[in-house]
Structure formats: structure tokens, C-alpha cells
Coordinates of N, CA and C in Angstrom, one line a residue:
X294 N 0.8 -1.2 0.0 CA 0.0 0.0 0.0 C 0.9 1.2 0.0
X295 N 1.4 1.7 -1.4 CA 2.2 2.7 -1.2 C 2.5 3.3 -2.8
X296 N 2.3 4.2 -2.5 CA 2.8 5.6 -3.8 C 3.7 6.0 -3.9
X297 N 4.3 5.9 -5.2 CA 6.0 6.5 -5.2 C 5.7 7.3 -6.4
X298 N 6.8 8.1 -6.6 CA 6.8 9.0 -8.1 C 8.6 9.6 -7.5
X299 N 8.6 10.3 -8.8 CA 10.1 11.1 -9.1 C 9.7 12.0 -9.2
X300 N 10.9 13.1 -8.9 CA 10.7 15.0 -9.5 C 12.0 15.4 -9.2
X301 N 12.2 16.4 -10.1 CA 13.4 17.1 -10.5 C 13.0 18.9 -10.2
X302 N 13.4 19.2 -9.0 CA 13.0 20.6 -9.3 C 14.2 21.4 -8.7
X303 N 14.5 22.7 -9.4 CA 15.7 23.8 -9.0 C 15.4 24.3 -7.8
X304 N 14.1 24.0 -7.2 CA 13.3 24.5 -6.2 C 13.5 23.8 -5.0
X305 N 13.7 24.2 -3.6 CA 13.1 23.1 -2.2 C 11.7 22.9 -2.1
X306 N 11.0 22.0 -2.3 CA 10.0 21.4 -1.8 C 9.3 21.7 -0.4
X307 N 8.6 22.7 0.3 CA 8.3 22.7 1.0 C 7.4 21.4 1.5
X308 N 6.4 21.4 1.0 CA 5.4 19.8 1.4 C 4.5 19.7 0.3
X309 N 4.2 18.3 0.3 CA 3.2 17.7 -0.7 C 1.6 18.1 -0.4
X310 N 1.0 17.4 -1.0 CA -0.5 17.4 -0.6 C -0.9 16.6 -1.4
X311 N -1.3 15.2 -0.8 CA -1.6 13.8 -2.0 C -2.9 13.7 -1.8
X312 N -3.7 13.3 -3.5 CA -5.1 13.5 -2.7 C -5.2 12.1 -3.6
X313 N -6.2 11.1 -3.2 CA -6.8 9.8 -3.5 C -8.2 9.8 -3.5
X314 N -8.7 10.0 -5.0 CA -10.1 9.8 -5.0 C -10.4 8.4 -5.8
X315 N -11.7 7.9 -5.5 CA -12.6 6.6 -6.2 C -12.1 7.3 -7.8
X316 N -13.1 6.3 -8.4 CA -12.9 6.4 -9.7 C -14.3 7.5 -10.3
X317 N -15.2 7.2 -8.8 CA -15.9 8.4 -9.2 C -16.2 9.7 -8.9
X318 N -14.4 10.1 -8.5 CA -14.6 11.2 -8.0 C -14.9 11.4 -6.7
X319 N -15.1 10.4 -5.5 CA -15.6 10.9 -4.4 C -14.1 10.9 -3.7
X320 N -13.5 11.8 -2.8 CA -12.4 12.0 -1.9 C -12.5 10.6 -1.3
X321 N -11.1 10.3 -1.5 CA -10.9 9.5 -0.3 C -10.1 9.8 1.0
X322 N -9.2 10.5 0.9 CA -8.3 11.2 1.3 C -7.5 12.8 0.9
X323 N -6.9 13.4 1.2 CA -6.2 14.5 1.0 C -5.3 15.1 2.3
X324 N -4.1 14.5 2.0 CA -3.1 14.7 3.1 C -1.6 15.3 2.5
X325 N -1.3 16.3 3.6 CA -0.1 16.6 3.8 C 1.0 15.8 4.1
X326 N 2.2 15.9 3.3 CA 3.3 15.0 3.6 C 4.6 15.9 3.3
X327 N 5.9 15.7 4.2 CA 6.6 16.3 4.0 C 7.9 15.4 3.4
X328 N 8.4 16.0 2.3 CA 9.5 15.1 1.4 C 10.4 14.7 2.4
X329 N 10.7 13.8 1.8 CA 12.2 12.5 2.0 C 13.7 13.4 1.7
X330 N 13.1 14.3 0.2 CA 14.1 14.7 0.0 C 14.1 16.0 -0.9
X331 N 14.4 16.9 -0.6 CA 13.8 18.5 -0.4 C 14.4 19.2 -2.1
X332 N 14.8 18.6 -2.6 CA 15.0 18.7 -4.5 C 15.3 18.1 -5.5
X333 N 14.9 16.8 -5.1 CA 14.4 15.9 -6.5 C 14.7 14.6 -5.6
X334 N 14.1 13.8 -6.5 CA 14.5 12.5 -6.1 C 13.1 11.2 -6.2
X335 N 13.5 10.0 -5.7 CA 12.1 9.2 -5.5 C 11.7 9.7 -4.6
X336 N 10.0 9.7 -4.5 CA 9.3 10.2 -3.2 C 8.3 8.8 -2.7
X337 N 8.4 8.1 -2.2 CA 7.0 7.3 -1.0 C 6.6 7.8 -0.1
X338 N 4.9 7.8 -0.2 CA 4.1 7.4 0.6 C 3.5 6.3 0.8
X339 N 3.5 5.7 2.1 CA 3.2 4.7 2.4 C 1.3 4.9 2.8
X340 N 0.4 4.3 2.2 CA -0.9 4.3 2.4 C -1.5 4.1 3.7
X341 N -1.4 4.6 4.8 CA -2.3 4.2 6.1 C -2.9 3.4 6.2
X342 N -3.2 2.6 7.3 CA -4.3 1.5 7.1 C -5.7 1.9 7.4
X343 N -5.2 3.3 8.0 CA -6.8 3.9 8.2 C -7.4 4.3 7.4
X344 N -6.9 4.4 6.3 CA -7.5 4.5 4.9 C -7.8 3.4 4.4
X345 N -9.6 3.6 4.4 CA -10.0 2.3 3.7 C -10.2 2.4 2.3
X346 N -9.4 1.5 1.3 CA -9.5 0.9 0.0 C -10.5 -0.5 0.3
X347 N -11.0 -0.5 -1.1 CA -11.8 -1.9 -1.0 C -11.2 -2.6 -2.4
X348 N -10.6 -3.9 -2.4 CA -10.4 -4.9 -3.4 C -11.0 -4.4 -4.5
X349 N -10.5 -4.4 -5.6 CA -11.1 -5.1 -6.8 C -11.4 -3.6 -7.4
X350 N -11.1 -2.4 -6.5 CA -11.7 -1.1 -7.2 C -10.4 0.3 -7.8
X351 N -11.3 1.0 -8.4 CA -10.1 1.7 -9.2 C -10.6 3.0 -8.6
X352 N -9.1 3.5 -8.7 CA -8.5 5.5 -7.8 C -7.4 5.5 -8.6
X353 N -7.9 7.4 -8.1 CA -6.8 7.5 -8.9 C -6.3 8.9 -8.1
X354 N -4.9 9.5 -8.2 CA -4.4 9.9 -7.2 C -3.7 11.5 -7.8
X355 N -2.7 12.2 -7.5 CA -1.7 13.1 -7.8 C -1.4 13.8 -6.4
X356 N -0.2 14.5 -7.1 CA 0.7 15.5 -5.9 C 0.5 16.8 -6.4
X357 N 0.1 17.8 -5.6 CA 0.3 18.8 -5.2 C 1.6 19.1 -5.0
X358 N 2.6 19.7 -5.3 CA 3.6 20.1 -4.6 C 3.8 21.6 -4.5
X359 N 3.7 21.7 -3.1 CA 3.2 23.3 -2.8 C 4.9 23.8 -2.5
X360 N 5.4 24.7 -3.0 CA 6.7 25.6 -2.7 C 6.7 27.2 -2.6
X361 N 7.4 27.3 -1.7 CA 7.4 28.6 -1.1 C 6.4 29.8 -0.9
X362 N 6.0 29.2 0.7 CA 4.5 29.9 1.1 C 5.4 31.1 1.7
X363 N 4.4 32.6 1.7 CA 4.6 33.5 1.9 C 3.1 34.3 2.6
X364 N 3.2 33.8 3.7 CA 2.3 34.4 4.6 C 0.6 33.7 4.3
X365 N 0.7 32.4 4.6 CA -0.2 31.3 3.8 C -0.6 31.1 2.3
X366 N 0.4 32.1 1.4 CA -0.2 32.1 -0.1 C 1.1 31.8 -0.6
X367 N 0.9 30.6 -1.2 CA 1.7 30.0 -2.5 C 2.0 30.9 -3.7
X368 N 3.4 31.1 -3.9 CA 4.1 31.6 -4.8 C 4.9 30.8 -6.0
X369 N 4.5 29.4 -5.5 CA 5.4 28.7 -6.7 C 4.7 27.5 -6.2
X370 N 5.0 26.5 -7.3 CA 4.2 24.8 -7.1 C 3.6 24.5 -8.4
X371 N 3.4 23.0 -8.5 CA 2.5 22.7 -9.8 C 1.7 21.4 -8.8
X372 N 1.1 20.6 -10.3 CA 0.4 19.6 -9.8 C 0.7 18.6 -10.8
X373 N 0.8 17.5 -10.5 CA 1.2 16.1 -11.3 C -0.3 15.8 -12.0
X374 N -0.2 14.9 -12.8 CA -1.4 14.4 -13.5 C -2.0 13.2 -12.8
X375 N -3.3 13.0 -13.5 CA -3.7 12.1 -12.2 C -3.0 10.6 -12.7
X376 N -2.4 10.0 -11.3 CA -2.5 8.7 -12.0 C -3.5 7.6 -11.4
X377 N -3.6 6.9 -11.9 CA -4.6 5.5 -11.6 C -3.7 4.1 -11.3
X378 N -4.6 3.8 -10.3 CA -4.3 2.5 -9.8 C -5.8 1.5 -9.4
X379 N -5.2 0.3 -9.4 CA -6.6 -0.9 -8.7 C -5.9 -1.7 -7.8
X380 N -7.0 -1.2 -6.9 CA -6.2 -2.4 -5.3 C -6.6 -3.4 -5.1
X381 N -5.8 -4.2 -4.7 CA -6.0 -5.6 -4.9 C -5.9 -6.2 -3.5

């Protein structure tokens, strides 16, 4: 139960924001996480178990990567595309 990706940025990473919805759109989750490694590199998240998935169904997920807040307002960051998974 766990999410990995890569990123390459000239930038430090302040924190992520992973969000995991159904396939129909309903939130599953949306949590803050703070990088492994603060300008590029592989990144995991490991899936909670308090997060309930159910067998056999499809989500799909992306990162937020929020960088350099300036008095609660983001000045830089993008967002990854969604990807899809089925848990099994």
C-alpha cells in the first residue's frame, strides 16, 4: 500500500498534498506530507491502514507540490497528472 513517483525541481519542496479519490470522483483522502528529500528525487508514501480501499476497485491519485509559502499564499508549485491504480 504505497505511492512513489520522481521530481526534479531547481526549487526546495516545502510539502506535498496527496489526494486519493474513487474512480468516481468521491475524496478518499487529502493529506499533507513532508518530502524525503527536499529537490528531487524518489518520493513514498506509504498508504495508512486507516485508509479504507476496497479490493477489486479503481482510484486515482496526484501531488500537489506546494513551494514557497509567503504568509499562507503559495508563490510557486505545480500539480502532477492524475494517476490511476486498482487495489487488490
Amino acid at each position: 500500500r504505497e505511492i512513489s513517483w520522481w521530481y526534479n525541481y531547481n526549487m526546495e519542496m516545502e510539502n506535498y498534498t496527496i489526494t486519493i479519490l474513487s474512480n468516481t470522483n468521491i475524496l478518499i483522502t487529502r493529506q499533507n506530507v513532508t518530502p524525503m528529500n527536499y529537490t528531487g528525487g524518489r518520493e513514498i508514501w506509504i498508504i495508512p491502514d486507516t485508509i479504507q480501499l476496497y479490493p477489486d476497485n479503481n482510484y486515482k491519485w496526484r501531488i500537489d507540490t506546494n513551494a514557497h509559502f509567503n504568509q499562507e499564499y503559495e508563490s510557486s508549485g505545480s500539480e502532477s497528472e492524475w494517476g490511476h491504480f486498482r487495489y487488490n
